[in-house]
mmCIF file of C-alpha atoms and ligand atoms in Angstrom:
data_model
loop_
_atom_site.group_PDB
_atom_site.id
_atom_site.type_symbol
_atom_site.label_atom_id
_atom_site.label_comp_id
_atom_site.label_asym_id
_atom_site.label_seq_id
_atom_site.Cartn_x
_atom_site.Cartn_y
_atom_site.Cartn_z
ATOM 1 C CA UNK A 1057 69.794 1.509 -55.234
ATOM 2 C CA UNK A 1058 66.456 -0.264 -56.004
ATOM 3 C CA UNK A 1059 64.079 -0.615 -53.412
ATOM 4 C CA UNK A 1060 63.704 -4.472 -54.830
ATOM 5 C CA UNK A 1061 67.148 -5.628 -53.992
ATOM 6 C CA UNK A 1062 65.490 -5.040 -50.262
ATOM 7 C CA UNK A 1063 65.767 -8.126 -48.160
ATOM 8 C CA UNK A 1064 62.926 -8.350 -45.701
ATOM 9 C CA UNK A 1065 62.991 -11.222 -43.116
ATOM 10 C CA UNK A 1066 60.548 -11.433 -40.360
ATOM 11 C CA UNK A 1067 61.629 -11.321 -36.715
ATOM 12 C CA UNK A 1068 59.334 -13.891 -35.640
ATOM 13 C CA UNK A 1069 55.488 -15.280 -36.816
ATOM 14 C CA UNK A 1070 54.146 -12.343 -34.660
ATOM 15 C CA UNK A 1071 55.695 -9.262 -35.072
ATOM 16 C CA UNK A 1072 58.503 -7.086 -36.871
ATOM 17 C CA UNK A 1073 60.111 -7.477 -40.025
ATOM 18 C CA UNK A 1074 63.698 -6.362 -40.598
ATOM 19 C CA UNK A 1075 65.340 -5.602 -43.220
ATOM 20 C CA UNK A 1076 68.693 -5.437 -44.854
ATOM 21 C CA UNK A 1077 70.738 -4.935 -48.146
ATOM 22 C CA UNK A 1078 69.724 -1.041 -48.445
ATOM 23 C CA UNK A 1079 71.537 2.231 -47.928
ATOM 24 C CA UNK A 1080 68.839 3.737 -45.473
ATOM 25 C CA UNK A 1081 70.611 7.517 -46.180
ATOM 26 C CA UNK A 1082 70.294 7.221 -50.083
ATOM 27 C CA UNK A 1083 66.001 5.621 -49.957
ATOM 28 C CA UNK A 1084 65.021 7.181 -47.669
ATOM 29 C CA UNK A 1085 62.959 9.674 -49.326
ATOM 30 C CA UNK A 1086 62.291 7.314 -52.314
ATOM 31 C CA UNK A 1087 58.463 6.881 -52.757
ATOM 32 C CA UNK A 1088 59.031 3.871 -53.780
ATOM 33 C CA UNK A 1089 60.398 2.765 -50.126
ATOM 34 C CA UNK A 1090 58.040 4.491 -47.962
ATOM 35 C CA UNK A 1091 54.923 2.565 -49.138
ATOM 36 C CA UNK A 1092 57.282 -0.667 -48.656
ATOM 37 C CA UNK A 1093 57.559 0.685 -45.317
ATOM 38 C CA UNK A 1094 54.052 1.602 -44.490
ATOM 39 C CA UNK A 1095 52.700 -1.523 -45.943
ATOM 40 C CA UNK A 1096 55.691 -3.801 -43.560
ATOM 41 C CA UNK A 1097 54.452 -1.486 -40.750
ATOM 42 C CA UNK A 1098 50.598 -1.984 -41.360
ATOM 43 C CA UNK A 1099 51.144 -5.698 -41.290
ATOM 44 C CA UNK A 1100 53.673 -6.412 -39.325
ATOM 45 C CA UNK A 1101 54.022 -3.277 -36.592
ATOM 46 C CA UNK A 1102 57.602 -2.692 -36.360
ATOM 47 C CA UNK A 1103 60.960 -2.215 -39.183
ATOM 48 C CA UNK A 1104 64.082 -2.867 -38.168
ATOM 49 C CA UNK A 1105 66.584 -1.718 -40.128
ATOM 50 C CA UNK A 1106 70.044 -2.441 -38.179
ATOM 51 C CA UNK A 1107 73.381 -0.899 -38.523
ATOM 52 C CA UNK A 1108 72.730 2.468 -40.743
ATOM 53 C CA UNK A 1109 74.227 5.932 -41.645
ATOM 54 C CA UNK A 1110 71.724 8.441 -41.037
ATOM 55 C CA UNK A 1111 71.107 12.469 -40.819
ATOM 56 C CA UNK A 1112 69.059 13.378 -38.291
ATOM 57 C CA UNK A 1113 66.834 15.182 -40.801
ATOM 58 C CA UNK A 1114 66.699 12.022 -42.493
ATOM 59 C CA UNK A 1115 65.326 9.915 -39.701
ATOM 60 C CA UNK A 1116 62.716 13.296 -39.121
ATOM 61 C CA UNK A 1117 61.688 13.545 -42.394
ATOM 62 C CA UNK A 1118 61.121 9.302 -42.765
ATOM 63 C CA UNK A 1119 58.567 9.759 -39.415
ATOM 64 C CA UNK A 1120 56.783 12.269 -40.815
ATOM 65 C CA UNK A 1121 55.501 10.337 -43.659
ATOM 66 C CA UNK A 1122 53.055 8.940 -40.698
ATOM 67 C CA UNK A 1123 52.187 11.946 -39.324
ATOM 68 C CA UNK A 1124 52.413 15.455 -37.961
ATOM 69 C CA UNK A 1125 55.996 15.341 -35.746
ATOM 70 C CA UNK A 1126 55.223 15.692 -32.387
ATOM 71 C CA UNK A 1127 57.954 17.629 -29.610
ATOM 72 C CA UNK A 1128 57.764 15.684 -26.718
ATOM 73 C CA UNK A 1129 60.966 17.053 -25.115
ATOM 74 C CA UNK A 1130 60.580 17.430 -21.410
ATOM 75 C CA UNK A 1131 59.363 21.575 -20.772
ATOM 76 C CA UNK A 1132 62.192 23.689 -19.319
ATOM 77 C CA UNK A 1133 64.439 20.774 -19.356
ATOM 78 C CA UNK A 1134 67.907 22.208 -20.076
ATOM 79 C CA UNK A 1135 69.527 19.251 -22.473
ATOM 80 C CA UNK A 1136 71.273 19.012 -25.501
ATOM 81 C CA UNK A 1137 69.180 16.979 -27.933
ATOM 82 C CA UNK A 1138 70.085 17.344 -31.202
ATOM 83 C CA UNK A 1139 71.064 20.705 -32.467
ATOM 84 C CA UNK A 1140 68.961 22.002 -36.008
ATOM 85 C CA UNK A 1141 66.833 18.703 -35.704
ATOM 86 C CA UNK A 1142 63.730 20.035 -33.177
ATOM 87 C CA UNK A 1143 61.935 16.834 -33.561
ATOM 88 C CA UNK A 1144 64.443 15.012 -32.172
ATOM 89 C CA UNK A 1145 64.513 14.084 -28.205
ATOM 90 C CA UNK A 1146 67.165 12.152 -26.963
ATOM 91 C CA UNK A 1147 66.296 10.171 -24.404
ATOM 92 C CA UNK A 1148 69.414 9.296 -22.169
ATOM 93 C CA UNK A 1149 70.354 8.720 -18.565
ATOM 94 C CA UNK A 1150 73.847 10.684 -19.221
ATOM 95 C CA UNK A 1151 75.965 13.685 -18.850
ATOM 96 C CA UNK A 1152 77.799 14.822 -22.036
ATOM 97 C CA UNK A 1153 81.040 16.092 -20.923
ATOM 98 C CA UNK A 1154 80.071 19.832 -20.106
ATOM 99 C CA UNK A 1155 78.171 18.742 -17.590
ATOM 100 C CA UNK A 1156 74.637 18.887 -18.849
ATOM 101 C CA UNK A 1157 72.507 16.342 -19.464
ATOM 102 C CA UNK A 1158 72.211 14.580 -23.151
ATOM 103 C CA UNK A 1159 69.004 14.864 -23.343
ATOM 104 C CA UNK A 1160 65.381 13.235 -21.119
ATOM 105 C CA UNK A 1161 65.126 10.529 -19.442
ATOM 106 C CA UNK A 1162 66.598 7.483 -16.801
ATOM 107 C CA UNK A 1163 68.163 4.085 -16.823
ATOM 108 C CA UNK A 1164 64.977 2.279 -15.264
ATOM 109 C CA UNK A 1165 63.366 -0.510 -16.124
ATOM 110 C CA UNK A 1166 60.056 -0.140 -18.197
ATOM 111 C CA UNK A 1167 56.580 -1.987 -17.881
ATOM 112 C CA UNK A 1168 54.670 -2.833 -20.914
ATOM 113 C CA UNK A 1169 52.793 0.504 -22.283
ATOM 114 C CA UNK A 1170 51.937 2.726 -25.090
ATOM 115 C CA UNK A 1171 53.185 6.272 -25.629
ATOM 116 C CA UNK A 1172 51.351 9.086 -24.670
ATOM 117 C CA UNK A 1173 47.446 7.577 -24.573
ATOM 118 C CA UNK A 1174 46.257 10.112 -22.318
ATOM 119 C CA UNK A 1175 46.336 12.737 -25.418
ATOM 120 C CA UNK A 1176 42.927 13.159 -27.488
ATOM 121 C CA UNK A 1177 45.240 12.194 -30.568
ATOM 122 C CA UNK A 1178 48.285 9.674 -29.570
ATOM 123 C CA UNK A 1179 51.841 9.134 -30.643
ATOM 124 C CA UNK A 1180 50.568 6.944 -33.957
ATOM 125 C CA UNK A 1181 54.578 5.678 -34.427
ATOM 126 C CA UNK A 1182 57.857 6.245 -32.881
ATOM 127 C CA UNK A 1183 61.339 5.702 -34.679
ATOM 128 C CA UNK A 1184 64.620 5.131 -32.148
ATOM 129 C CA UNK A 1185 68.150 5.742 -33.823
ATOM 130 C CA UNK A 1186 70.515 4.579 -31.412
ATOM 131 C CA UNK A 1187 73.423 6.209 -30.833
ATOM 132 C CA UNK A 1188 74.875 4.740 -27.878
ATOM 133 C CA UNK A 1189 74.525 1.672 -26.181
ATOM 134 C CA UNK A 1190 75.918 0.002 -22.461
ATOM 135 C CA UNK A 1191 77.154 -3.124 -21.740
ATOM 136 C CA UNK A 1192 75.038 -5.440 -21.395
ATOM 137 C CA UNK A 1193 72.514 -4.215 -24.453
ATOM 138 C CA UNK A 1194 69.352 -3.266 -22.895
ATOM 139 C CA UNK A 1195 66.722 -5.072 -24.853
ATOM 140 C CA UNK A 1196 63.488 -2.949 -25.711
ATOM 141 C CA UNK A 1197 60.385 -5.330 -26.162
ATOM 142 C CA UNK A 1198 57.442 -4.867 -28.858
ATOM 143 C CA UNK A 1199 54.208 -7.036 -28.255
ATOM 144 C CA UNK A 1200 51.567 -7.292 -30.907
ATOM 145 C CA UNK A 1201 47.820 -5.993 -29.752
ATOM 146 C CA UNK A 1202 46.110 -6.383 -32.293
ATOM 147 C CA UNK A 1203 47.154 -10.099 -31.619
ATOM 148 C CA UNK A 1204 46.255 -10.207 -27.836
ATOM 149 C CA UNK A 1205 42.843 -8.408 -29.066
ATOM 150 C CA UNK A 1206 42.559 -11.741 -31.159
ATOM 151 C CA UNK A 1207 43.530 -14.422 -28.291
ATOM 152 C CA UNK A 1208 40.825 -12.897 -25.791
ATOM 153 C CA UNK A 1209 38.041 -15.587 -25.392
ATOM 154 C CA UNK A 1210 34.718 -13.905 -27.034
ATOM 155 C CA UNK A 1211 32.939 -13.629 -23.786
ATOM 156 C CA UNK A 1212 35.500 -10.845 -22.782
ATOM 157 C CA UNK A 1213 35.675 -9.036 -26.009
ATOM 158 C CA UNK A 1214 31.567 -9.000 -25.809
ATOM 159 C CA UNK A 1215 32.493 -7.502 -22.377
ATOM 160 C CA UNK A 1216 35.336 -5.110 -23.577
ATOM 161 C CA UNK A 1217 34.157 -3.919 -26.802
ATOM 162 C CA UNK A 1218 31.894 -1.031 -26.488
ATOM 163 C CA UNK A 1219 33.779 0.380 -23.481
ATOM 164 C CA UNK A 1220 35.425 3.339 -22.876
ATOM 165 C CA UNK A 1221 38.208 3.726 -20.711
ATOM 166 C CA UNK A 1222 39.564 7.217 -19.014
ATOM 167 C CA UNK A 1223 42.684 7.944 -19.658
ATOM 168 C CA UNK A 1224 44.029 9.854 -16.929
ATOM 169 C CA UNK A 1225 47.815 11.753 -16.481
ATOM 170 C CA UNK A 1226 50.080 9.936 -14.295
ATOM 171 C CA UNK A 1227 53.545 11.053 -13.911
ATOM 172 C CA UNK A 1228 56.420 8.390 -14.854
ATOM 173 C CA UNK A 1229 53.396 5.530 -14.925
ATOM 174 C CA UNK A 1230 55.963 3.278 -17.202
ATOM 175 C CA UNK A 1231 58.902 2.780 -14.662
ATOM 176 C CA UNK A 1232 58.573 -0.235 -12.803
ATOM 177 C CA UNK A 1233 59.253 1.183 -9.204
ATOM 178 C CA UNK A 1234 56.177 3.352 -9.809
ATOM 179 C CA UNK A 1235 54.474 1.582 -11.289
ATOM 180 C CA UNK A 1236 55.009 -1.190 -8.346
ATOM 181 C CA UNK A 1237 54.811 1.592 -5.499
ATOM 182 C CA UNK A 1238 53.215 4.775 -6.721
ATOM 183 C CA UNK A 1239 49.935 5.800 -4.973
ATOM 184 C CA UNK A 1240 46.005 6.221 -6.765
ATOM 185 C CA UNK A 1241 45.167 9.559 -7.240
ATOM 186 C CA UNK A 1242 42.160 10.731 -6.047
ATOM 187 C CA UNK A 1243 39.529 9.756 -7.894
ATOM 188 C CA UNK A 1244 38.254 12.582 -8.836
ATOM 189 C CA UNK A 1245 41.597 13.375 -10.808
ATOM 190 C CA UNK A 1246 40.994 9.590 -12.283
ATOM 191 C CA UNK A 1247 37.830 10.996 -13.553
ATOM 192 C CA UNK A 1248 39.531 13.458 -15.808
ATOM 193 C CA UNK A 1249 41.224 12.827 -19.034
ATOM 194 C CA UNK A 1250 40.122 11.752 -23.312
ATOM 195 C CA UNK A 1251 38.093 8.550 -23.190
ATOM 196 C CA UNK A 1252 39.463 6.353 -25.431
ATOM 197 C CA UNK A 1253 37.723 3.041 -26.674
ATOM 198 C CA UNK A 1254 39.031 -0.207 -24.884
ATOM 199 C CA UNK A 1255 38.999 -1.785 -28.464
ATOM 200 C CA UNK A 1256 40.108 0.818 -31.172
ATOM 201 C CA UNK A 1257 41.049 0.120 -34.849
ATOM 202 C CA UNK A 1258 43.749 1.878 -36.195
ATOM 203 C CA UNK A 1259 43.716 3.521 -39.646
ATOM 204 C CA UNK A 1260 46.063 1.234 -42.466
ATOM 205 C CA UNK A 1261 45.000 -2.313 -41.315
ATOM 206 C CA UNK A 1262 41.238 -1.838 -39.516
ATOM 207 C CA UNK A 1263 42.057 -4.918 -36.857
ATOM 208 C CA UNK A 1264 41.357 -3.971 -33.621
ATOM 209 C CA UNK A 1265 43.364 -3.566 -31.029
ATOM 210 C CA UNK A 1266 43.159 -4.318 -27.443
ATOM 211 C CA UNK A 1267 43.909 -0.715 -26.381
ATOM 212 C CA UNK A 1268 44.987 -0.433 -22.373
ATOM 213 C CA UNK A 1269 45.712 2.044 -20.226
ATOM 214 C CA UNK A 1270 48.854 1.728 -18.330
ATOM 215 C CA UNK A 1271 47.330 2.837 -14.829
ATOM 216 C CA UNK A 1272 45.707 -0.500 -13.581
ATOM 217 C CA UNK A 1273 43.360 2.092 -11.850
ATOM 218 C CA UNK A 1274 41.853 3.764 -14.436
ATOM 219 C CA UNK A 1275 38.475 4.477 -14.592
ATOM 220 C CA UNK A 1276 35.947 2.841 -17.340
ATOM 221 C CA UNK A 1277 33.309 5.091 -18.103
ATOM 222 C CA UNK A 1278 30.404 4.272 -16.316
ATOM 223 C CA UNK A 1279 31.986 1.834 -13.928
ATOM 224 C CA UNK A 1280 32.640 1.797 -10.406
ATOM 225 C CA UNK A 1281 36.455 2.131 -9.150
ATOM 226 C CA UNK A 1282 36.662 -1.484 -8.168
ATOM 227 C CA UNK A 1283 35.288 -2.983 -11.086
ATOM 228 C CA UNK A 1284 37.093 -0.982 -13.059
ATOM 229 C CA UNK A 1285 40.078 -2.341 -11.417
ATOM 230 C CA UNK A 1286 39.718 -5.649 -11.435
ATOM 231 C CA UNK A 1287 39.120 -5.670 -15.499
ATOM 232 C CA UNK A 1288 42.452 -4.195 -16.166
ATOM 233 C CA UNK A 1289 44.682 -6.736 -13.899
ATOM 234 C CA UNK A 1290 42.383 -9.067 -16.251
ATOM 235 C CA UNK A 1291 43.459 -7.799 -19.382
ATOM 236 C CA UNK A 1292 46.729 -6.770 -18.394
ATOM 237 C CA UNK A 1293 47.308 -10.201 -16.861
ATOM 238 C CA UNK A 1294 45.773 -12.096 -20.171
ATOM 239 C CA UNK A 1295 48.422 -9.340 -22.323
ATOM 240 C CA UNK A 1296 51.209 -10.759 -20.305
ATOM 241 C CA UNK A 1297 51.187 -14.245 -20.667
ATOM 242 C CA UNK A 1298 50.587 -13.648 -24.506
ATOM 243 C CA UNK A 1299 53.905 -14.083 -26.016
ATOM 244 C CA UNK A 1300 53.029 -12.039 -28.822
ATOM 245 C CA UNK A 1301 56.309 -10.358 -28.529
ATOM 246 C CA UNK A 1302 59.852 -9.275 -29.886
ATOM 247 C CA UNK A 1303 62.866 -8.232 -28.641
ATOM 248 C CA UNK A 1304 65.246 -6.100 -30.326
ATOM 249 C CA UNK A 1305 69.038 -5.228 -28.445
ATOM 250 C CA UNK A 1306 69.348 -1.872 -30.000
ATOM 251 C CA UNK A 1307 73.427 -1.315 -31.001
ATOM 252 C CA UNK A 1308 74.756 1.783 -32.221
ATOM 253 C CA UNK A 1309 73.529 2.801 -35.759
ATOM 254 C CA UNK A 1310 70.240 0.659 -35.791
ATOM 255 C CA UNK A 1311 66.955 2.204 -36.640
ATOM 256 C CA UNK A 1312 63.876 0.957 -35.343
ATOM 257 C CA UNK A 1313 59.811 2.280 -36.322
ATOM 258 C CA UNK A 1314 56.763 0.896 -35.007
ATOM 259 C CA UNK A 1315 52.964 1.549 -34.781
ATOM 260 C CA UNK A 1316 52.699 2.881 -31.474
ATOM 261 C CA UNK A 1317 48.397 2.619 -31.425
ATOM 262 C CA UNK A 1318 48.684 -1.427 -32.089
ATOM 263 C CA UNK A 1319 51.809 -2.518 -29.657
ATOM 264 C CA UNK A 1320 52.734 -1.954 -26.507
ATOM 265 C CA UNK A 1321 56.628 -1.614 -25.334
ATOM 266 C CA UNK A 1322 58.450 -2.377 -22.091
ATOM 267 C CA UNK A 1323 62.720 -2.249 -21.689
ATOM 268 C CA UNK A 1324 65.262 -3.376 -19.530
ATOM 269 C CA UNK A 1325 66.931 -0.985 -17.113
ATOM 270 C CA UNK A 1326 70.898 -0.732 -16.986
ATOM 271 C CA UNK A 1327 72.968 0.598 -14.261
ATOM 272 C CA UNK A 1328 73.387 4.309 -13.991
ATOM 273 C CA UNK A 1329 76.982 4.324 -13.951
ATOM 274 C CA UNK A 1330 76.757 3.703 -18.011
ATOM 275 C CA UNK A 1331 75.243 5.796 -20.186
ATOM 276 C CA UNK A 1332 72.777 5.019 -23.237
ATOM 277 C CA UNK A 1333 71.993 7.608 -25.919
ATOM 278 C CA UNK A 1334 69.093 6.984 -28.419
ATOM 279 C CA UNK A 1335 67.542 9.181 -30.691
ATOM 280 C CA UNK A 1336 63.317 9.148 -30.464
ATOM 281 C CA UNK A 1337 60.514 10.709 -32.983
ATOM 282 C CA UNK A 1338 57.195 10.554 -32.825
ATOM 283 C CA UNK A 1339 54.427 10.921 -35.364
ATOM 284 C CA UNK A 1340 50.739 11.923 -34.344
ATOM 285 C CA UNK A 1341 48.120 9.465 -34.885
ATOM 286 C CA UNK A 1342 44.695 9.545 -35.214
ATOM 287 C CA UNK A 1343 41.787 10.413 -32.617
ATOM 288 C CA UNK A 1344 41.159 6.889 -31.540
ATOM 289 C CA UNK A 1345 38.788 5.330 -33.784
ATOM 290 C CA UNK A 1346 35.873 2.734 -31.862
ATOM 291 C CA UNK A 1347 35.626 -0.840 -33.095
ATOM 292 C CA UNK A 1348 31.747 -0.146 -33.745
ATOM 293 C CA UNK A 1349 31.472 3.902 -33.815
ATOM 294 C CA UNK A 1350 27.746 4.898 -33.328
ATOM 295 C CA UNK A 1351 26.080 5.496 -36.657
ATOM 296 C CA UNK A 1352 23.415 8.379 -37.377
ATOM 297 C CA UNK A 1353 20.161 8.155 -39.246
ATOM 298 C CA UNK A 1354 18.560 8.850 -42.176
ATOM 299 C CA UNK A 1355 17.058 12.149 -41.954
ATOM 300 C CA UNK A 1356 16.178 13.342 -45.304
ATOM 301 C CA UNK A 1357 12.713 13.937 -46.202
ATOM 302 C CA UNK A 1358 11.886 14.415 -42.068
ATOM 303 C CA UNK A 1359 11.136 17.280 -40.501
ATOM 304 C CA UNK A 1360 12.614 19.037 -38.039
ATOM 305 C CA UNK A 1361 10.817 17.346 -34.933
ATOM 306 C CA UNK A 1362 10.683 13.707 -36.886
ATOM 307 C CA UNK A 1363 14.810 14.280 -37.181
ATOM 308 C CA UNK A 1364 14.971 14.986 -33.281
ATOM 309 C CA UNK A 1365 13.061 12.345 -32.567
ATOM 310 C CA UNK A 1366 15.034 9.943 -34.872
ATOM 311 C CA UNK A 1367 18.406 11.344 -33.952
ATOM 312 C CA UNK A 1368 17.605 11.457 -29.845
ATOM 313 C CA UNK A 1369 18.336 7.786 -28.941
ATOM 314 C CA UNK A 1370 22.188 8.239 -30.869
ATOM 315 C CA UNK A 1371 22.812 11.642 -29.538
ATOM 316 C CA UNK A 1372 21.656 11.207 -25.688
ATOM 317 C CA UNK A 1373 23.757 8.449 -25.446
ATOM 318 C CA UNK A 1374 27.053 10.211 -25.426
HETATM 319 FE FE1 FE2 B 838 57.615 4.422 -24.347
#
């Protein structure tokens, strides 16, 4: 099969391609195909590639081509997952039949948010292979940032773009009841975490991205609580009226991948009573990169106390 006989269609003028008239099993490793794919993904986020026959060392082994693979299974969890394929977590609200669980996870209802930002190096894309689906399909919802980093009127990106923003830990941030309901933590504990920049460019395309924390309470560096606050209902309420967005109904046998450092997600709940089963990988990206990163000097031909004095005004700002 020839990697030309591809059809590629996009989803919509904003985001995703998907594409059909390939044999995902047999091109898989075919060079050939994964620059197709990496190119699709640096321009347009997210493949879709619906209804395929996959090993799960298959789907590993096409994620890694982005990145170290990443085991993000919940610690001391007892759940299937997927036996002889480690970088695999299932992520399921359901009970096989011998009583344990399938793998991580719930039914809720997700708000918009990237994977794992709090890490000094985040998830840089994520693959689902579904598995199982309920009735109605849950839909799971891909918005374009590097799009909504585009739309912002200038005086806010003069505003945004040298910041840095505190990424602290906050457990199950991305379901709507907590998100709705769940408490600050102290402040102190808000203080702690990588500080990512607001506006980060991600290696393949070099746009940059509106990057957000999920936590409307995070801290900016340097900034007071309040203020803090108030910019990310802002941005967060600019990001949600930009229908930069798709929406793919996952089925059984469809393979998604997307750039997880330039979109953000969200999904539909479903009632408990069904159960969904979908296969998830992650890749490791890249230390956050800053729009403008902070150049050095030119110290050759100084001397030692001419390079401290040239280098002091770049260094002692950090
Ligand atoms: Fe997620």
């Amino acid at each position: 099969m020839s990697v030309e006989n591809i059809r590629i269609e996009s989803l919509n003028e904003h985001i995703g391609v998907k594409l059909t008239g390939l044999d995902l099993e047999s091109v898989a490793r075919d060079p050939a195909f994964i620059r197709l794919v990496r190119q699709l993904l640096d321009e347009h986020l997210l493949v879709f590639i619906p209804q395929q026959t996959i090993e799960a060392n298959t789907a590993q082994e096409l994620t890694a081509n982005f990145g170290p693979l990443l085991d993000i299974k919940r610690a001391g969890n007892k759940a299937h997952h997927v036996e002889g394929a480690p970088w695999i977590k299932v992520i399921s609200n359901g009970l096989a039949p011998d009583g344990v669980p399938y793998g991580d996870g719930n039914s809720s209802a997700q708000i918009w948010h990237s994977d794992s930002t709090p890490w000094e190096a985040p998830v840089g894309h994520i693959a689902f292979y579904c598995r199982q689906t309920v009735d109605p399909v849950p839909k799971t919802y891909f918005k374009n940032m590097i799009k909504v980093y585009q739309a912002l009127p200038q005086a806010v990106k003069d505003k945004v773009d040298e910041l840095r923003v505190i990424h602290h830990f906050y457990p199950r941030q991305i379901e709507v009841a907590i998100h709705a309901n769940g408490p600050s933590m102290p402040l102190e504990d808000r203080k702690s975490g990588f500080a990512h920049p607001l506006v980060r460019r991600v290696v393949g395309n070099n746009k940059p991205v509106l990057y957000l924390p999920t936590r409307r309470d995070s801290i900016v560096q340097g900034w007071s609580e309040q203020d803090s606050r108030a910019l990310f209902e802002e941005l967060w309420a600019f990001t949600n009226q930009c229908d930069f967005d798709c929406a793919v109904g996952l089925q059984p046998d469809d393979f998604v991948i997307w750039d997880n450092r330039a979109t953000v997600h969200a999904r539909d709940g479903w009632s408990n009573d069904q159960t969904r089963i979908m296969w998830h990988i992650s890749s490791e990206g890249e230390i956050p990169t800053p729009l403008r990163t902070k150049r050095g000097v030119n110290t050759i031909g100084l001397d030692r106390d001419q390079a401290k004095a040239a280098t002091a005004a770049i260094y002692n700002d950090y």
